[in-house]
CSV table of C-alpha atoms in Angstrom, one decimal:
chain,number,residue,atom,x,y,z
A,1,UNK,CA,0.6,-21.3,18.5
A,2,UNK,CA,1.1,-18.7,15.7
A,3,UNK,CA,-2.2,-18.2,15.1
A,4,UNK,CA,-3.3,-17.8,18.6
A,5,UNK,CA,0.0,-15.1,19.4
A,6,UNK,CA,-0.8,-13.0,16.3
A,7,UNK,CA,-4.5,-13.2,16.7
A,8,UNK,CA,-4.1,-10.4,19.4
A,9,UNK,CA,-3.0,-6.9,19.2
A,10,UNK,CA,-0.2,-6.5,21.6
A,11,UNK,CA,2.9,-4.5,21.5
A,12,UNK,CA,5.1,-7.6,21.8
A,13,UNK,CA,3.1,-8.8,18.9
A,14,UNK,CA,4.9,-5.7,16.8
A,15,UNK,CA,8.2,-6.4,18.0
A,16,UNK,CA,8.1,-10.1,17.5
A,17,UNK,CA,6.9,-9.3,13.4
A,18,UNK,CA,9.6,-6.4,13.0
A,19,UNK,CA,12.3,-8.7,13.9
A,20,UNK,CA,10.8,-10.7,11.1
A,21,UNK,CA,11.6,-7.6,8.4
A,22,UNK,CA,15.0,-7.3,10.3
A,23,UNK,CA,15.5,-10.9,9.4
A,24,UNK,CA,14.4,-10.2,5.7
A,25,UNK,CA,16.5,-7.0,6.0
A,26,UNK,CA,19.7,-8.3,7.2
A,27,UNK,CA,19.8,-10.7,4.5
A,28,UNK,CA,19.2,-8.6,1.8
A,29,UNK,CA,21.9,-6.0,3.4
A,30,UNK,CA,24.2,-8.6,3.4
A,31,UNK,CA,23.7,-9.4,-0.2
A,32,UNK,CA,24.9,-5.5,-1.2
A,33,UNK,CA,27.0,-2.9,0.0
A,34,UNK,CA,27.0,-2.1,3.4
A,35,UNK,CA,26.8,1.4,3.4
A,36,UNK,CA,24.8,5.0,4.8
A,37,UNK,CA,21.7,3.9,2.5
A,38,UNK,CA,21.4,0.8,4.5
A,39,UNK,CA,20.1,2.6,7.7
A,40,UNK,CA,18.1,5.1,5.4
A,41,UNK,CA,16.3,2.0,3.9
A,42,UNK,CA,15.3,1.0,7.5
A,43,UNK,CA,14.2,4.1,8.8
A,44,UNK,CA,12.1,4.6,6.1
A,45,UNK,CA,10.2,1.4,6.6
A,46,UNK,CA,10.0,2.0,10.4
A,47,UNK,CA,7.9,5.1,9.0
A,48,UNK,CA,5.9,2.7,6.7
A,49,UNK,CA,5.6,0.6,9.6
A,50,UNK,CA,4.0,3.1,11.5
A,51,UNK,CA,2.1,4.5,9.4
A,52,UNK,CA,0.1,1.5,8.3
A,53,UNK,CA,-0.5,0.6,12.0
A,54,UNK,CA,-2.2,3.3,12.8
A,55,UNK,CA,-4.4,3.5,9.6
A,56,UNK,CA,-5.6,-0.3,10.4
A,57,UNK,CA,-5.7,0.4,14.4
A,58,UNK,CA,-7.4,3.4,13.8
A,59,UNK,CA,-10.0,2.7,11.3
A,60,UNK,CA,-10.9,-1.0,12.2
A,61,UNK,CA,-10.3,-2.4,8.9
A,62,UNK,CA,-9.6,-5.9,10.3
A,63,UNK,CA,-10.3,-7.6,13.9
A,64,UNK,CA,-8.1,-6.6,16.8
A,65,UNK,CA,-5.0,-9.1,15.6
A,66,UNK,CA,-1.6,-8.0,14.4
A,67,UNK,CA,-2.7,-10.7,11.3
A,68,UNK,CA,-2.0,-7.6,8.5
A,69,UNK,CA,0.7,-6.1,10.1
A,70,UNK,CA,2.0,-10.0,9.7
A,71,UNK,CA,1.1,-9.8,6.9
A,72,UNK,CA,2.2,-6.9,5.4
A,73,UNK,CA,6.1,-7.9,6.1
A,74,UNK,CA,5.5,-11.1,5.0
A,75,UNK,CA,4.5,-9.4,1.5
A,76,UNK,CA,7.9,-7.8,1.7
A,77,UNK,CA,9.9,-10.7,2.4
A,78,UNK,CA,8.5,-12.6,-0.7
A,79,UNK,CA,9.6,-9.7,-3.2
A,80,UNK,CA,12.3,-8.3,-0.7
A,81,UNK,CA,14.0,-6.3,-3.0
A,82,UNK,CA,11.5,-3.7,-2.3
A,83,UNK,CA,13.4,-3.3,0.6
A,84,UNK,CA,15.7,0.2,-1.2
A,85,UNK,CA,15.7,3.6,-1.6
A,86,UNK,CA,13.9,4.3,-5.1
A,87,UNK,CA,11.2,7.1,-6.2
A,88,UNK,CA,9.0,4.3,-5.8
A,89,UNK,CA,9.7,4.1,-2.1
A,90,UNK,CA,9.3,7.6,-1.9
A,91,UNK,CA,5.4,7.6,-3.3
A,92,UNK,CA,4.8,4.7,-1.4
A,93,UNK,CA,4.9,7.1,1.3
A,94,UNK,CA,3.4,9.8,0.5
A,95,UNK,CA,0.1,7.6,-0.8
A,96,UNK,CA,0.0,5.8,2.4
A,97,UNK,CA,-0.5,9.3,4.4
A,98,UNK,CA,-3.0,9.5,1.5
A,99,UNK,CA,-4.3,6.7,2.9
A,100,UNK,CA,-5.0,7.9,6.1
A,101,UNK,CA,-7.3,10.3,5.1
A,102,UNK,CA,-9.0,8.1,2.7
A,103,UNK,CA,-10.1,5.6,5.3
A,104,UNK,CA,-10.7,8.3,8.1
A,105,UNK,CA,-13.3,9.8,6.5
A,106,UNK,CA,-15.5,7.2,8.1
A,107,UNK,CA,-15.5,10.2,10.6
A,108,UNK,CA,-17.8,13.4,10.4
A,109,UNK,CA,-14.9,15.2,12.4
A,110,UNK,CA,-12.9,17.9,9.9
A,111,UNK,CA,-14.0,16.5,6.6
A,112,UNK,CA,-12.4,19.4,4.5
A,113,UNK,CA,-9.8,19.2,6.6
A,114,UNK,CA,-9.3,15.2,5.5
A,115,UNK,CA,-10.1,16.0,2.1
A,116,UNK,CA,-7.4,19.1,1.5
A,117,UNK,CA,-5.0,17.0,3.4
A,118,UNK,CA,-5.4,14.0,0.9
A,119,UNK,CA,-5.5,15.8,-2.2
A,120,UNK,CA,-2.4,17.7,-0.6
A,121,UNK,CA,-0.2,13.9,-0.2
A,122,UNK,CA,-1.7,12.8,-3.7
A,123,UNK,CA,-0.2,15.9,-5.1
A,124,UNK,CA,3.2,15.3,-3.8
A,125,UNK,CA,2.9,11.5,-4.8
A,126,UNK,CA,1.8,12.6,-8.8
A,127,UNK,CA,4.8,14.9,-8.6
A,128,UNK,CA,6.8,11.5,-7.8
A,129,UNK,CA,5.2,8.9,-9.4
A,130,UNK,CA,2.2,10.6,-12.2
A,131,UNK,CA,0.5,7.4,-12.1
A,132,UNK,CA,-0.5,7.6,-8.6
A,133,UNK,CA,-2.8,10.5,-9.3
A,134,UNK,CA,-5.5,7.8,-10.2
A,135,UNK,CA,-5.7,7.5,-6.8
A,136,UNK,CA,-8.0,10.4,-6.6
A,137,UNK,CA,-10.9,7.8,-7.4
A,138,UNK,CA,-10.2,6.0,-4.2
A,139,UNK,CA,-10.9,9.5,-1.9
A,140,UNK,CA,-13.9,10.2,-3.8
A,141,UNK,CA,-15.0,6.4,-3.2
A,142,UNK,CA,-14.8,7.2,0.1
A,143,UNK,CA,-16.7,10.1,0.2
A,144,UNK,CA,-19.5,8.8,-1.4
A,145,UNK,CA,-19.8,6.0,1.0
A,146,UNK,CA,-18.8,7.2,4.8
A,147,UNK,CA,-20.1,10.8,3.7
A,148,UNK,CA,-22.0,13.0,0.7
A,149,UNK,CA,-20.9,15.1,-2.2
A,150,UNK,CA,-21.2,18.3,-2.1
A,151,UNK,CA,-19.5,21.6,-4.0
A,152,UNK,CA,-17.1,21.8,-1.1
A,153,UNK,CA,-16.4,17.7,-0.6
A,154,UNK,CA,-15.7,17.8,-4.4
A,155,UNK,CA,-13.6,20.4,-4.8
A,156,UNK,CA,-11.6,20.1,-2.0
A,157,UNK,CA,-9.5,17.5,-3.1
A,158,UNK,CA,-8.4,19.7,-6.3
A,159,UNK,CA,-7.5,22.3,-4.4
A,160,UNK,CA,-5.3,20.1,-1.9
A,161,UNK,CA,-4.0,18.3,-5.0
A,162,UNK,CA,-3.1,21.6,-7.3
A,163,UNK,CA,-1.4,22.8,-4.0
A,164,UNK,CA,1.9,21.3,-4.7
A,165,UNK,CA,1.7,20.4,-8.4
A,166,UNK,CA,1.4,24.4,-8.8
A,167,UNK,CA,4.3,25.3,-6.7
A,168,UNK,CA,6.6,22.5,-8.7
A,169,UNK,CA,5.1,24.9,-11.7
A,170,UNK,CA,6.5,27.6,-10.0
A,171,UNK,CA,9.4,26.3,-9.6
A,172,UNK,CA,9.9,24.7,-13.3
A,173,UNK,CA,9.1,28.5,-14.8
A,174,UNK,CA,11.4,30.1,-12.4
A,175,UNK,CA,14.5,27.8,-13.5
A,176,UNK,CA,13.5,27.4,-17.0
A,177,UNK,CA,13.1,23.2,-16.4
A,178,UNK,CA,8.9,23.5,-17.7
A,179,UNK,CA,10.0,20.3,-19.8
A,180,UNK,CA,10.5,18.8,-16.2
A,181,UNK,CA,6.9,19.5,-15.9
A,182,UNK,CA,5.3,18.7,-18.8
A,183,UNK,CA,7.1,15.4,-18.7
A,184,UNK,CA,4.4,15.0,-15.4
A,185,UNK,CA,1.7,14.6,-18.4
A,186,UNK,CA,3.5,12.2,-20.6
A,187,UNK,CA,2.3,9.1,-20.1
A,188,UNK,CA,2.6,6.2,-21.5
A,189,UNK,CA,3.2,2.3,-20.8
A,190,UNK,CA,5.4,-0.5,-22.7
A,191,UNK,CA,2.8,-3.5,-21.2
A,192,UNK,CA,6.4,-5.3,-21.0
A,193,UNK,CA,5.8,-7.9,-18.1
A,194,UNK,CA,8.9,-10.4,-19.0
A,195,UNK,CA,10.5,-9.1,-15.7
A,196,UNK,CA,7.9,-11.0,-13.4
A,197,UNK,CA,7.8,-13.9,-15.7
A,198,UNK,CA,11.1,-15.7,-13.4
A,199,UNK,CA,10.7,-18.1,-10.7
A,200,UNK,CA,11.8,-15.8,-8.4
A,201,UNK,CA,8.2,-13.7,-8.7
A,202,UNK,CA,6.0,-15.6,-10.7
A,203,UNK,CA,5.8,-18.3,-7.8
A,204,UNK,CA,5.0,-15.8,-4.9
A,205,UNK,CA,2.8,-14.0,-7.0
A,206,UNK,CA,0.6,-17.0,-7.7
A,207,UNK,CA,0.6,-17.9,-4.5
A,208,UNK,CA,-1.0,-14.8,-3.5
A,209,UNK,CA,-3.2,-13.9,-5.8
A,210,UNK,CA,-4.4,-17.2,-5.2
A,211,UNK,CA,-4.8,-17.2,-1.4
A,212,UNK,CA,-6.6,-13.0,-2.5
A,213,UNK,CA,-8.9,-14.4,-4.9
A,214,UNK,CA,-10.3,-17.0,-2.5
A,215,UNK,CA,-10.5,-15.0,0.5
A,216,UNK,CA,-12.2,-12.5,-2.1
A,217,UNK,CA,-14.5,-14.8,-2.9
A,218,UNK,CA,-15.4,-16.1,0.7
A,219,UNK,CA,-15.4,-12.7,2.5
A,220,UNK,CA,-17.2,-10.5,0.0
A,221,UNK,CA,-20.4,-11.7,0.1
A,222,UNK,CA,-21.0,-11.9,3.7
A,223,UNK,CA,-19.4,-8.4,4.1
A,224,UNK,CA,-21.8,-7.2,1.4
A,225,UNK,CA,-25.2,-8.9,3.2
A,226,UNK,CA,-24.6,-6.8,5.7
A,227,UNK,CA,-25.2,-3.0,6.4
A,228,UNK,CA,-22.4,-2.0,8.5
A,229,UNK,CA,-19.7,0.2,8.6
A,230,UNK,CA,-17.0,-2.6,8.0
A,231,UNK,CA,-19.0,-3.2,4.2
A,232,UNK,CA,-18.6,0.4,3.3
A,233,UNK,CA,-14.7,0.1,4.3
A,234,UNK,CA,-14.3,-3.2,2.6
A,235,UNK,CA,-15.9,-2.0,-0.4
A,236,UNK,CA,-13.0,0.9,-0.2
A,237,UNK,CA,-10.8,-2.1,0.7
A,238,UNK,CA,-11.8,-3.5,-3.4
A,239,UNK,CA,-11.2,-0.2,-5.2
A,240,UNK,CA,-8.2,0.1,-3.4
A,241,UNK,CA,-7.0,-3.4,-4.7
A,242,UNK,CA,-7.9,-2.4,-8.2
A,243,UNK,CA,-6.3,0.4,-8.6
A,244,UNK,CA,-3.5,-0.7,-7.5
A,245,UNK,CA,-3.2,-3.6,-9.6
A,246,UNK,CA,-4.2,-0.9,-12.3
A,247,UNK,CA,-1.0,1.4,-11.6
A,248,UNK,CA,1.5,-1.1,-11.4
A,249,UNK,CA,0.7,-2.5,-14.8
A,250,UNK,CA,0.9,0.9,-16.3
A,251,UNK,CA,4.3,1.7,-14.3
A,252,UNK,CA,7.6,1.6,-16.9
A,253,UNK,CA,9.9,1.1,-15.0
A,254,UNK,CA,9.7,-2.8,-12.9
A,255,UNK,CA,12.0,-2.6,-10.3
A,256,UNK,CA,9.2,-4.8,-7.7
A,257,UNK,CA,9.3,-1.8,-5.6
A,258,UNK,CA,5.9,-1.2,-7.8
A,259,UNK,CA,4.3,-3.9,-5.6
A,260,UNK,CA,4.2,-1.9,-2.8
A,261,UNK,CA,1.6,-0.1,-3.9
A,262,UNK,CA,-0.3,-3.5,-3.5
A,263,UNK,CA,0.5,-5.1,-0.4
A,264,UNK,CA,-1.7,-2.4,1.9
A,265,UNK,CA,-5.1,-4.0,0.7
A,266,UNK,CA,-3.7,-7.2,-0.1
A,267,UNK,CA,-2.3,-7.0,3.8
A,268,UNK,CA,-6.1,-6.3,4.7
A,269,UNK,CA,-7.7,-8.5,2.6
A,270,UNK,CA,-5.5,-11.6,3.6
A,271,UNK,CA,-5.8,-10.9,7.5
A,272,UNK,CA,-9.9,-10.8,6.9
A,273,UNK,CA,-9.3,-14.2,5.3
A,274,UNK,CA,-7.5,-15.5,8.1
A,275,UNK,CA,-9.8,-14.1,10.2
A,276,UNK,CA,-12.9,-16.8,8.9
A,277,UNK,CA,-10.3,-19.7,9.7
A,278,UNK,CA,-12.0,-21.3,12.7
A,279,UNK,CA,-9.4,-24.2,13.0
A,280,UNK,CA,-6.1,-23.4,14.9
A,281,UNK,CA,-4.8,-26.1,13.1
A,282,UNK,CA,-5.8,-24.7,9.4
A,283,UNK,CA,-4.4,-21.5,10.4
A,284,UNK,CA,-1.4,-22.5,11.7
A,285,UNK,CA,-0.7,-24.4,8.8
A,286,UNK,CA,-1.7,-21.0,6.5
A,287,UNK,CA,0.9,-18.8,8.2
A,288,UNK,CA,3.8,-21.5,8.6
A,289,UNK,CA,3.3,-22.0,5.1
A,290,UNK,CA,3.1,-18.2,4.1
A,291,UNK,CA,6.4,-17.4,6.4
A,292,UNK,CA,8.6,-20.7,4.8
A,293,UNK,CA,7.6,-19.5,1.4
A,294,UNK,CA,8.9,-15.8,2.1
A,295,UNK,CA,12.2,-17.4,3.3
A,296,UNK,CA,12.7,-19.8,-0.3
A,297,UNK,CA,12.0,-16.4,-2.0
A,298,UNK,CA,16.0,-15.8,-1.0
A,299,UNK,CA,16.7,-19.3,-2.8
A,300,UNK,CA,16.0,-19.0,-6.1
């Protein structure tokens, strides 16, 4: 039943899994302060929301199923304290219209265009969050594998990038805050991972990784056997993953709005996994176990 409803891309299909993050969302509202920040948290995701739709719509990176919009929210309702308004949040954002120009370059269509746009977002995100700037490796990635390098495909991105990064510059010189700026450079990481050692995350996180790992394992080889465009984007897809995982252990301050930065190519990857399932039953069983083990998330 599950399987068969999300395993097509309807509009109902949206509205049925958003009232799934309201139901994550009223019950973490409930749990603080009802206040002004409450309808600024959901507005924000309902831009999240949209704008991860249309990067998998648009770009093909999974069947035509609403499996990693599903998903996606379900990634949020095992750590849903994401769900608040943090700097985190904020680069989350920005990298996911990053995003969109990472994966769209799969098109010939305004390549420089694509390429100063996504250095642009990456530039706002480093202003946010510095670690996000090694990102960059993710839009060169692409290049390399839906298009070629060249002086202007290289270069682009820096220019796009040192856009906004020199205006904040600007702005630091102007009101005598350059320490504000320099701070941008400063980086370094405590490797302090106590705060996911709890119940609370350690179980979910298991659980995932594990159900990642063997879809890893099972998809990648038959995605690599083959010369297609869907190799190239799952190969994207991998990096993506990586250097994730990569910024969120270097990232101070654990808050688990971190994750986020995550749960777009863990989304993909698990909906691809779902995708091999060929018994209704198996997958049934796969998502009514992924949705009750969101839900105990809220009983520990």
């Amino acid at each position: 039943m599950l399987a068969n409803f999300f395993g097509k891309s309807k509009p109902i299909n949206f509205l049925v899994i958003f009232g799934l993050f309201l139901c994550y969302f009223v019950v973490i509202a409930f749990s603080k302060e009802l206040t002004i920040e409450t309808f600024k948290e959901l507005a924000w995701f309902l831009i999240i929301f949209s704008v991860f739709n249309f990067i998998i719509a648009k770009n093909q990176l999974t069947f035509d199923n609403s499996y990693a919009y599903l998903f996606y929210v379900i990634l949020i309702g095992f750590f849903a304290e994401v769900i608040q308004l943090n700097y985190l949040l904020y680069a989350n954002v920005t990298v996911l219209l990053f995003l969109r120009k990472v994966y769209s370059l799969q098109s010939s269509k305004n390549i420089l265009h694509k390429l100063f746009d996504g250095g642009l977002w990456l530039g706002v995100s480093f202003l946010i969050e510095p670690y996000t700037i090694l990102f960059i490796l993710l839009l060169y990635i692409s290049t390399f594998l839906h298009q070629r390098f060249t002086y202007q495909t290289l270069f682009t991105p820096v220019l796009g990038f040192f856009a906004p990064v020199f205006l904040y510059f600007t702005y630091c010189l102007w009101y005598d805050k350059t320490e504000d700026f320099t701070n941008l450079f400063l980086w370094y990481s405590e490797y302090d991972f106590q705060f996911y050692f709890s119940n609370k995350y350690l179980i979910p996180m298991l659980f995932i990784g594990f159900c990642t790992f063997f879809t890893l394992v099972l998809k990648t080889p038959k995605t690599l056997a083959v010369k297609n465009l869907f190799r190239r984007n799952w190969i994207i897809v991998l990096f993506h993953l990586l250097l994730a995982g990569i910024i969120i252990i270097l990232i101070n301050e654990r808050n688990v709005s971190e994750l986020l930065f995550a749960f777009f190519p863990t989304a993909i990857i698990l909906a691809n996994g779902l995708e091999l399932v060929k018994k209704k039953l198996l997958a049934e069983i796969i998502l009514v176990a992924f949705l009750l083990l969101s839900f105990m998330h809220f009983f520990f």
